[in-house]
Each structure stands twice: as structure tokens, then as C-alpha cells.
PDB file of C-alpha atoms in Angstrom:
ATOM      1  CA  GLU A   1     -45.980-100.670  28.246  1.00 79.00           C
ATOM      2  CA  ASP A   2     -49.744-100.764  27.827  1.00 83.00           C
ATOM      3  CA  GLN A   3     -51.577 -97.892  29.535  1.00 90.00           C
ATOM      4  CA  VAL A   4     -55.229 -97.214  30.152  1.00 95.00           C
ATOM      5  CA  THR A   5     -56.439 -93.887  31.476  1.00 97.00           C
ATOM      6  CA  GLN A   6     -60.000 -93.245  32.533  1.00 97.00           C
ATOM      7  CA  SER A   7     -61.600 -89.854  33.086  1.00 97.00           C
ATOM      8  CA  PRO A   8     -63.076 -88.359  35.064  1.00 97.00           C
ATOM      9  CA  GLU A   9     -62.117 -90.167  38.261  1.00 97.00           C
ATOM     10  CA  ALA A  10     -65.511 -89.376  39.753  1.00 97.00           C
ATOM     11  CA  LEU A  11     -68.732 -88.049  38.282  1.00 98.00           C
ATOM     12  CA  ARG A  12     -71.914 -86.931  39.976  1.00 98.00           C
ATOM     13  CA  LEU A  13     -75.042 -86.727  37.869  1.00 97.00           C
ATOM     14  CA  GLN A  14     -78.621 -85.837  38.573  1.00 97.00           C
ATOM     15  CA  GLU A  15     -81.076 -88.555  37.656  1.00 97.00           C
ATOM     16  CA  GLY A  16     -81.861 -88.191  33.954  1.00 97.00           C
ATOM     17  CA  GLU A  17     -78.728 -86.151  33.203  1.00 97.00           C
ATOM     18  CA  SER A  18     -76.889 -87.939  30.389  1.00 98.00           C
ATOM     19  CA  SER A  19     -73.102 -87.991  30.190  1.00 98.00           C
ATOM     20  CA  SER A  20     -70.073 -89.896  28.924  1.00 98.00           C
ATOM     21  CA  LEU A  21     -67.118 -91.629  30.514  1.00 98.00           C
ATOM     22  CA  ASN A  22     -63.804 -91.691  28.696  1.00 98.00           C
ATOM     23  CA  CYS A  23     -61.185 -94.418  28.394  1.00 98.00           C
ATOM     24  CA  SER A  24     -58.025 -93.627  26.493  1.00 97.00           C
ATOM     25  CA  TYR A  25     -55.416 -96.280  25.797  1.00 94.00           C
ATOM     26  CA  THR A  26     -51.900 -96.695  24.561  1.00 91.00           C
ATOM     27  CA  VAL A  27     -51.189-100.252  23.464  1.00 84.00           C
ATOM     28  CA  SER A  28     -48.997-101.868  20.876  1.00 78.00           C
ATOM     29  CA  GLY A  29     -51.817-103.931  19.410  1.00 76.00           C
ATOM     30  CA  LEU A  30     -55.388-103.844  20.634  1.00 81.00           C
ATOM     31  CA  ARG A  31     -57.229-107.144  20.535  1.00 82.00           C
ATOM     32  CA  GLY A  32     -60.254-106.107  22.553  1.00 88.00           C
ATOM     33  CA  LEU A  33     -61.493-103.386  24.873  1.00 93.00           C
ATOM     34  CA  PHE A  34     -63.715-104.253  27.788  1.00 93.00           C
ATOM     35  CA  TRP A  35     -66.102-102.317  29.978  1.00 96.00           C
ATOM     36  CA  TYR A  36     -67.037-103.584  33.422  1.00 96.00           C
ATOM     37  CA  ARG A  37     -69.201-102.278  36.213  1.00 97.00           C
ATOM     38  CA  GLN A  38     -68.175-102.799  39.831  1.00 97.00           C
ATOM     39  CA  ASP A  39     -70.379-102.284  42.844  1.00 96.00           C
ATOM     40  CA  PRO A  40     -68.883-101.900  46.332  1.00 92.00           C
ATOM     41  CA  GLY A  41     -67.789-105.181  47.842  1.00 87.00           C
ATOM     42  CA  LYS A  42     -68.333-107.093  44.586  1.00 92.00           C
ATOM     43  CA  GLY A  43     -66.298-108.245  41.651  1.00 94.00           C
ATOM     44  CA  PRO A  44     -66.480-106.507  38.241  1.00 95.00           C
ATOM     45  CA  GLU A  45     -69.522-107.324  36.151  1.00 93.00           C
ATOM     46  CA  PHE A  46     -68.995-107.637  32.409  1.00 91.00           C
ATOM     47  CA  LEU A  47     -70.784-105.074  30.226  1.00 94.00           C
ATOM     48  CA  PHE A  48     -69.245-104.947  26.745  1.00 91.00           C
ATOM     49  CA  THR A  49     -66.352-106.026  24.542  1.00 91.00           C
ATOM     50  CA  LEU A  50     -65.370-103.898  21.531  1.00 93.00           C
ATOM     51  CA  TYR A  51     -62.949-105.183  18.934  1.00 90.00           C
ATOM     52  CA  SER A  52     -62.452-102.584  16.246  1.00 91.00           C
ATOM     53  CA  ALA A  53     -62.652 -98.854  15.677  1.00 93.00           C
ATOM     54  CA  GLY A  54     -66.172 -97.713  14.818  1.00 95.00           C
ATOM     55  CA  GLU A  55     -67.825-100.520  16.743  1.00 96.00           C
ATOM     56  CA  GLU A  56     -70.723 -99.675  19.038  1.00 97.00           C
ATOM     57  CA  LYS A  57     -72.672-101.749  21.549  1.00 96.00           C
ATOM     58  CA  GLU A  58     -75.709-100.954  23.646  1.00 96.00           C
ATOM     59  CA  LYS A  59     -77.317-102.345  26.760  1.00 93.00           C
ATOM     60  CA  GLU A  60     -80.285-100.567  28.342  1.00 95.00           C
ATOM     61  CA  ARG A  61     -79.096 -97.023  29.147  1.00 96.00           C
ATOM     62  CA  LEU A  62     -75.469 -97.736  28.283  1.00 98.00           C
ATOM     63  CA  LYS A  63     -73.763 -97.420  24.913  1.00 98.00           C
ATOM     64  CA  ALA A  64     -70.055 -98.096  24.328  1.00 98.00           C
ATOM     65  CA  THR A  65     -68.103 -96.814  21.341  1.00 98.00           C
ATOM     66  CA  LEU A  66     -64.535 -97.359  20.197  1.00 96.00           C
ATOM     67  CA  THR A  67     -62.034 -95.292  18.200  1.00 93.00           C
ATOM     68  CA  LYS A  68     -58.355 -96.031  17.522  1.00 89.00           C
ATOM     69  CA  LYS A  69     -57.250 -94.255  20.681  1.00 92.00           C
ATOM     70  CA  GLU A  70     -60.190 -94.173  23.063  1.00 96.00           C
ATOM     71  CA  SER A  71     -63.534 -95.570  24.080  1.00 97.00           C
ATOM     72  CA  PHE A  72     -66.585 -93.821  25.467  1.00 98.00           C
ATOM     73  CA  LEU A  73     -69.299 -95.185  27.686  1.00 98.00           C
ATOM     74  CA  HIS A  74     -72.394 -93.070  27.164  1.00 98.00           C
ATOM     75  CA  ILE A  75     -75.061 -93.131  29.861  1.00 98.00           C
ATOM     76  CA  THR A  76     -78.470 -91.930  28.766  1.00 98.00           C
ATOM     77  CA  ALA A  77     -80.986 -90.720  31.367  1.00 97.00           C
ATOM     78  CA  PRO A  78     -79.191 -92.472  34.241  1.00 97.00           C
ATOM     79  CA  LYS A  79     -81.010 -93.778  37.310  1.00 97.00           C
ATOM     80  CA  PRO A  80     -79.658 -94.099  40.870  1.00 97.00           C
ATOM     81  CA  GLU A  81     -79.141 -97.811  40.308  1.00 97.00           C
ATOM     82  CA  ASP A  82     -76.517 -96.957  37.687  1.00 97.00           C
ATOM     83  CA  SER A  83     -74.278 -95.680  40.471  1.00 98.00           C
ATOM     84  CA  ALA A  84     -71.112 -97.811  40.470  1.00 98.00           C
ATOM     85  CA  THR A  85     -67.472 -97.727  39.410  1.00 98.00           C
ATOM     86  CA  TYR A  86     -67.036 -98.284  35.704  1.00 98.00           C
ATOM     87  CA  LEU A  87     -63.796 -99.983  34.649  1.00 97.00           C
ATOM     88  CA  CYS A  88     -62.199-100.059  31.229  1.00 97.00           C
ATOM     89  CA  ALA A  89     -59.605-102.685  30.272  1.00 94.00           C
ATOM     90  CA  VAL A  90     -57.661-103.634  27.192  1.00 91.00           C
ATOM     91  CA  GLN A  91     -56.353-106.942  25.921  1.00 84.00           C
ATOM     92  CA  THR A  92     -53.419-106.738  23.560  1.00 72.00           C
ATOM     93  CA  SER A  93     -52.545-108.940  20.621  1.00 60.00           C
ATOM     94  CA  GLU A  94     -49.135-109.862  22.001  1.00 58.00           C
ATOM     95  CA  ARG A  95     -50.922-111.724  24.692  1.00 58.00           C
ATOM     96  CA  ALA A  96     -53.414-113.366  22.339  1.00 56.00           C
ATOM     97  CA  GLY A  97     -54.113-116.885  23.424  1.00 64.00           C
ATOM     98  CA  SER A  98     -53.508-116.049  27.055  1.00 68.00           C
ATOM     99  CA  TYR A  99     -55.987-113.930  28.870  1.00 64.00           C
ATOM    100  CA  GLN A 100     -54.597-110.794  30.471  1.00 79.00           C
ATOM    101  CA  LEU A 101     -56.311-107.449  30.858  1.00 85.00           C
ATOM    102  CA  THR A 102     -54.763-104.090  31.667  1.00 90.00           C
ATOM    103  CA  PHE A 103     -57.297-102.027  33.596  1.00 94.00           C
ATOM    104  CA  GLY A 104     -57.786 -98.340  34.063  1.00 96.00           C
ATOM    105  CA  LYS A 105     -58.426 -97.081  37.560  1.00 96.00           C
ATOM    106  CA  GLY A 106     -62.108 -96.541  36.929  1.00 97.00           C
ATOM    107  CA  THR A 107     -64.682 -93.775  37.044  1.00 98.00           C
ATOM    108  CA  LYS A 108     -66.870 -93.682  40.125  1.00 97.00           C
ATOM    109  CA  LEU A 109     -70.358 -92.628  39.032  1.00 98.00           C
ATOM    110  CA  SER A 110     -72.933 -91.334  41.469  1.00 98.00           C
ATOM    111  CA  VAL A 111     -76.463 -90.668  40.229  1.00 98.00           C
ATOM    112  CA  ILE A 112     -78.470 -88.426  42.580  1.00 97.00           C
ATOM    113  CA  PRO A 113     -82.269 -88.808  42.671  1.00 96.00           C
TER     114      PRO A 113
ATOM    115  CA  LYS B   1     -76.079-121.459  36.964  1.00 62.00           C
ATOM    116  CA  ALA B   2     -73.580-120.935  39.781  1.00 76.00           C
ATOM    117  CA  GLY B   3     -71.117-118.112  39.358  1.00 91.00           C
ATOM    118  CA  VAL B   4     -67.472-117.905  40.292  1.00 96.00           C
ATOM    119  CA  THR B   5     -67.025-118.737  43.963  1.00 97.00           C
ATOM    120  CA  GLN B   6     -64.147-117.417  45.992  1.00 98.00           C
ATOM    121  CA  THR B   7     -63.374-118.469  49.532  1.00 97.00           C
ATOM    122  CA  PRO B   8     -62.929-117.178  52.090  1.00 97.00           C
ATOM    123  CA  ARG B   9     -64.554-113.752  51.645  1.00 97.00           C
ATOM    124  CA  TYR B  10     -62.471-112.122  54.327  1.00 97.00           C
ATOM    125  CA  LEU B  11     -59.100-112.896  55.889  1.00 97.00           C
ATOM    126  CA  ILE B  12     -56.915-111.205  58.473  1.00 98.00           C
ATOM    127  CA  LYS B  13     -53.299-112.356  58.608  1.00 98.00           C
ATOM    128  CA  THR B  14     -50.151-111.220  60.373  1.00 98.00           C
ATOM    129  CA  ARG B  15     -47.025-110.069  58.554  1.00 98.00           C
ATOM    130  CA  GLY B  16     -44.753-112.993  57.751  1.00 98.00           C
ATOM    131  CA  GLN B  17     -47.548-115.524  57.547  1.00 98.00           C
ATOM    132  CA  GLN B  18     -48.691-117.218  54.392  1.00 98.00           C
ATOM    133  CA  VAL B  19     -52.200-117.481  52.959  1.00 98.00           C
ATOM    134  CA  THR B  20     -54.057-119.616  50.443  1.00 98.00           C
ATOM    135  CA  LEU B  21     -57.081-118.356  48.559  1.00 98.00           C
ATOM    136  CA  SER B  22     -59.482-120.556  46.605  1.00 98.00           C
ATOM    137  CA  CYS B  23     -61.485-120.051  43.428  1.00 98.00           C
ATOM    138  CA  SER B  24     -64.119-122.344  41.937  1.00 97.00           C
ATOM    139  CA  PRO B  25     -64.884-121.296  38.330  1.00 95.00           C
ATOM    140  CA  ILE B  26     -68.164-121.613  36.510  1.00 93.00           C
ATOM    141  CA  SER B  27     -68.778-125.229  35.538  1.00 91.00           C
ATOM    142  CA  GLY B  28     -67.133-125.948  32.175  1.00 88.00           C
ATOM    143  CA  HIS B  29     -64.791-122.946  32.338  1.00 89.00           C
ATOM    144  CA  ARG B  30     -61.140-123.960  31.937  1.00 88.00           C
ATOM    145  CA  SER B  31     -59.368-120.618  32.244  1.00 89.00           C
ATOM    146  CA  VAL B  32     -58.894-118.935  35.593  1.00 93.00           C
ATOM    147  CA  SER B  33     -57.156-115.623  36.110  1.00 93.00           C
ATOM    148  CA  TRP B  34     -56.240-113.831  39.315  1.00 96.00           C
ATOM    149  CA  TYR B  35     -56.098-110.086  39.949  1.00 96.00           C
ATOM    150  CA  GLN B  36     -55.121-107.894  42.840  1.00 97.00           C
ATOM    151  CA  GLN B  37     -57.201-104.770  43.433  1.00 97.00           C
ATOM    152  CA  THR B  38     -55.962-101.921  45.616  1.00 95.00           C
ATOM    153  CA  PRO B  39     -57.179 -98.296  45.865  1.00 90.00           C
ATOM    154  CA  GLY B  40     -53.833 -96.959  44.648  1.00 89.00           C
ATOM    155  CA  GLN B  41     -53.034 -99.350  41.793  1.00 92.00           C
ATOM    156  CA  GLY B  42     -56.458-100.549  40.713  1.00 93.00           C
ATOM    157  CA  LEU B  43     -56.744-104.036  39.260  1.00 95.00           C
ATOM    158  CA  GLN B  44     -53.451-105.703  38.403  1.00 95.00           C
ATOM    159  CA  PHE B  45     -53.002-109.046  36.722  1.00 92.00           C
ATOM    160  CA  LEU B  46     -51.353-111.785  38.784  1.00 95.00           C
ATOM    161  CA  PHE B  47     -51.503-114.915  36.611  1.00 91.00           C
ATOM    162  CA  GLU B  48     -53.669-117.091  34.380  1.00 90.00           C
ATOM    163  CA  TYR B  49     -54.172-120.813  34.344  1.00 91.00           C
ATOM    164  CA  PHE B  50     -55.613-122.888  31.549  1.00 89.00           C
ATOM    165  CA  SER B  51     -56.031-126.662  31.778  1.00 88.00           C
ATOM    166  CA  GLU B  52     -53.729-126.805  34.819  1.00 93.00           C
ATOM    167  CA  THR B  53     -50.927-124.852  33.120  1.00 91.00           C
ATOM    168  CA  GLN B  54     -49.805-121.341  33.988  1.00 90.00           C
ATOM    169  CA  ARG B  55     -49.945-119.470  30.687  1.00 86.00           C
ATOM    170  CA  ASN B  56     -49.133-115.981  31.793  1.00 86.00           C
ATOM    171  CA  LYS B  57     -47.825-114.176  34.846  1.00 89.00           C
ATOM    172  CA  GLY B  58     -47.898-110.537  35.858  1.00 90.00           C
ATOM    173  CA  ASN B  59     -45.193-108.420  37.481  1.00 92.00           C
ATOM    174  CA  PHE B  60     -45.476-109.690  41.006  1.00 96.00           C
ATOM    175  CA  PRO B  61     -42.739-111.147  43.227  1.00 96.00           C
ATOM    176  CA  GLY B  62     -42.258-114.877  43.557  1.00 96.00           C
ATOM    177  CA  ARG B  63     -44.060-114.824  46.887  1.00 97.00           C
ATOM    178  CA  PHE B  64     -47.233-114.933  44.825  1.00 98.00           C
ATOM    179  CA  SER B  65     -47.933-118.319  43.315  1.00 97.00           C
ATOM    180  CA  GLY B  66     -50.857-120.336  42.123  1.00 97.00           C
ATOM    181  CA  ARG B  67     -52.033-123.607  40.724  1.00 97.00           C
ATOM    182  CA  GLN B  68     -55.005-125.143  38.988  1.00 97.00           C
ATOM    183  CA  PHE B  69     -56.464-128.573  39.574  1.00 96.00           C
ATOM    184  CA  SER B  70     -57.911-131.011  37.069  1.00 95.00           C
ATOM    185  CA  ASN B  71     -61.444-129.849  37.921  1.00 93.00           C
ATOM    186  CA  SER B  72     -60.345-126.271  36.994  1.00 94.00           C
ATOM    187  CA  ARG B  73     -60.513-125.049  40.597  1.00 97.00           C
ATOM    188  CA  SER B  74     -57.631-122.765  41.370  1.00 98.00           C
ATOM    189  CA  GLU B  75     -55.705-121.644  44.408  1.00 98.00           C
ATOM    190  CA  MET B  76     -53.317-118.790  44.894  1.00 98.00           C
ATOM    191  CA  ASN B  77     -50.755-118.606  47.667  1.00 98.00           C
ATOM    192  CA  VAL B  78     -48.954-115.636  49.115  1.00 98.00           C
ATOM    193  CA  SER B  79     -45.989-116.380  51.359  1.00 96.00           C
ATOM    194  CA  THR B  80     -44.203-114.106  53.808  1.00 97.00           C
ATOM    195  CA  LEU B  81     -47.037-111.607  53.862  1.00 98.00           C
ATOM    196  CA  GLU B  82     -46.292-107.883  53.835  1.00 98.00           C
ATOM    197  CA  LEU B  83     -48.582-105.009  54.844  1.00 97.00           C
ATOM    198  CA  GLY B  84     -48.735-103.992  51.173  1.00 96.00           C
ATOM    199  CA  ASP B  85     -50.342-107.280  50.273  1.00 98.00           C
ATOM    200  CA  SER B  86     -53.590-106.073  51.815  1.00 97.00           C
ATOM    201  CA  ALA B  87     -56.023-105.988  48.912  1.00 97.00           C
ATOM    202  CA  LEU B  88     -59.076-107.494  47.289  1.00 97.00           C
ATOM    203  CA  TYR B  89     -58.035-110.605  45.347  1.00 98.00           C
ATOM    204  CA  LEU B  90     -60.305-111.374  42.443  1.00 97.00           C
ATOM    205  CA  CYS B  91     -60.618-114.501  40.393  1.00 96.00           C
ATOM    206  CA  ALA B  92     -62.136-114.564  36.903  1.00 93.00           C
ATOM    207  CA  SER B  93     -63.098-117.583  34.780  1.00 91.00           C
ATOM    208  CA  SER B  94     -63.886-118.200  31.133  1.00 85.00           C
ATOM    209  CA  PHE B  95     -64.558-121.152  28.903  1.00 77.00           C
ATOM    210  CA  LEU B  96     -61.556-120.378  26.732  1.00 66.00           C
ATOM    211  CA  SER B  97     -58.507-118.284  27.342  1.00 53.00           C
ATOM    212  CA  ASP B  98     -59.988-115.493  25.306  1.00 53.00           C
ATOM    213  CA  ASN B  99     -61.963-112.315  25.543  1.00 51.00           C
ATOM    214  CA  TYR B 100     -65.484-113.622  25.940  1.00 60.00           C
ATOM    215  CA  GLY B 101     -66.656-111.660  28.938  1.00 67.00           C
ATOM    216  CA  TYR B 102     -64.756-113.184  31.753  1.00 83.00           C
ATOM    217  CA  THR B 103     -66.868-113.660  34.869  1.00 90.00           C
ATOM    218  CA  PHE B 104     -65.405-112.386  38.117  1.00 94.00           C
ATOM    219  CA  GLY B 105     -66.036-113.665  41.586  1.00 96.00           C
ATOM    220  CA  SER B 106     -66.768-111.375  44.525  1.00 96.00           C
ATOM    221  CA  GLY B 107     -63.206-111.610  45.720  1.00 97.00           C
ATOM    222  CA  THR B 108     -61.350-112.323  48.938  1.00 98.00           C
ATOM    223  CA  ARG B 109     -60.556-109.284  51.091  1.00 97.00           C
ATOM    224  CA  LEU B 110     -57.132-109.871  52.645  1.00 98.00           C
ATOM    225  CA  THR B 111     -55.942-107.642  55.466  1.00 98.00           C
ATOM    226  CA  VAL B 112     -52.347-107.992  56.688  1.00 98.00           C
ATOM    227  CA  VAL B 113     -51.662-106.558  60.140  1.00 97.00           C
TER     228      VAL B 113
END
């Protein structure tokens, strides 16, 4: 069974204090790994898709990296508006052709001014 | 460009009743997926529809069903509601049934009393 584990569950940072969120996965065949951001009362907002080990993607203060067993979401010099729950999800090759994601439970990030 | 629209935003139902939720995908998107989000289990896949056909289904009881219309709009139905069905129900759409940054709606918050 595919499993996605995110850590930490919650993270409090001072504004400008860089850190990383972790997503470790156990799947039989990874097709893609996704990062989403979710604000309270809203649906997840797409951030990145990573397809193969060694791949990196950046967007503003966020940078996502992927290895064979885990992914990291690095947040550089965060601002209060970066406060949200960050979700990691995997799509496996067995389900290629039909969209299904297995999500982790998320990391709730709070950035204090 | 309009996003994914889910209606209604909030619902309160009594145990034993049934409910129908609606999702209008982004214009041109043919794939619609449904997820259930609860604090304890996180986001869990319900089912995916592509061109009016159910292509994949998650591990939920038969009380959960759905359909997709020719204009790609989708509905999901939950019959014989239980207290544990209280959750945020999210719909996501994409042009293809693939991993190209599915766009989520804001969800329908269902409360069963």
C-alpha cells in the first residue's frame, strides 16, 4: 500500500528563518510527486510536480527537491503570508492513465512576524 | 478564467438522509476527481471521472457514488449519511487524466448531525 509521511506535523518559524519540510514515501512505482499549499477554508493550491530523483523546482521563496525516497520543500526567508498547510502527494505508475493521488497529512506552517 | 466551482459551500444534514454535491470543472477540463478531507485521515481519494466514465474508485463504501455529465460537470452522492461522513469534500479538475497540476475547488463542508 502506498504511504506518504510528512514531518513535522507543525512548524513555527520567525519571519526570515529558513527551514525545510519533509515528505517521505513508500510506493511501488512513483510517477509523480506533488506539493500543494492549503489555506484554511480553501482547497489545495498546486505548487510543484517532481518526476524523477534529482529534480528540483523553484517558485519565489519555495524550492522542492526529490530523491528516491523523499522530497523536501525548502522555504527561504519566509514571510507571514507563507503560513499555510503544505501537502505532499504521490501518484503511482500502477494508476497511470487514471488520476489518483495519495496524500500525506500535511505540515502546518506558521510564520511569526 | 473561472476556477473549479463547488456547490453548495456548506451543508448540514441529518443521519440517514442523502446528499448530492456538485462540481463544475474549469472549461475544457475533462477529468474530475473527488476527495474527502477530514482532520484524522487527511485527503482521501473517492473517485475519478473522465469523459463521463468512472476510471478509478477509492476505498469507500457503496453509499458514495458519483457521475459526470457530457459537459464534464460532476456530482457525487452520499446515501444513508453517517456522522463519520462529516468532512470537507473537494473536487479537482484537469484537462487530461494525468499529473498536470490538478486544480481544486474550495470544497463543500458537509456536517452530519
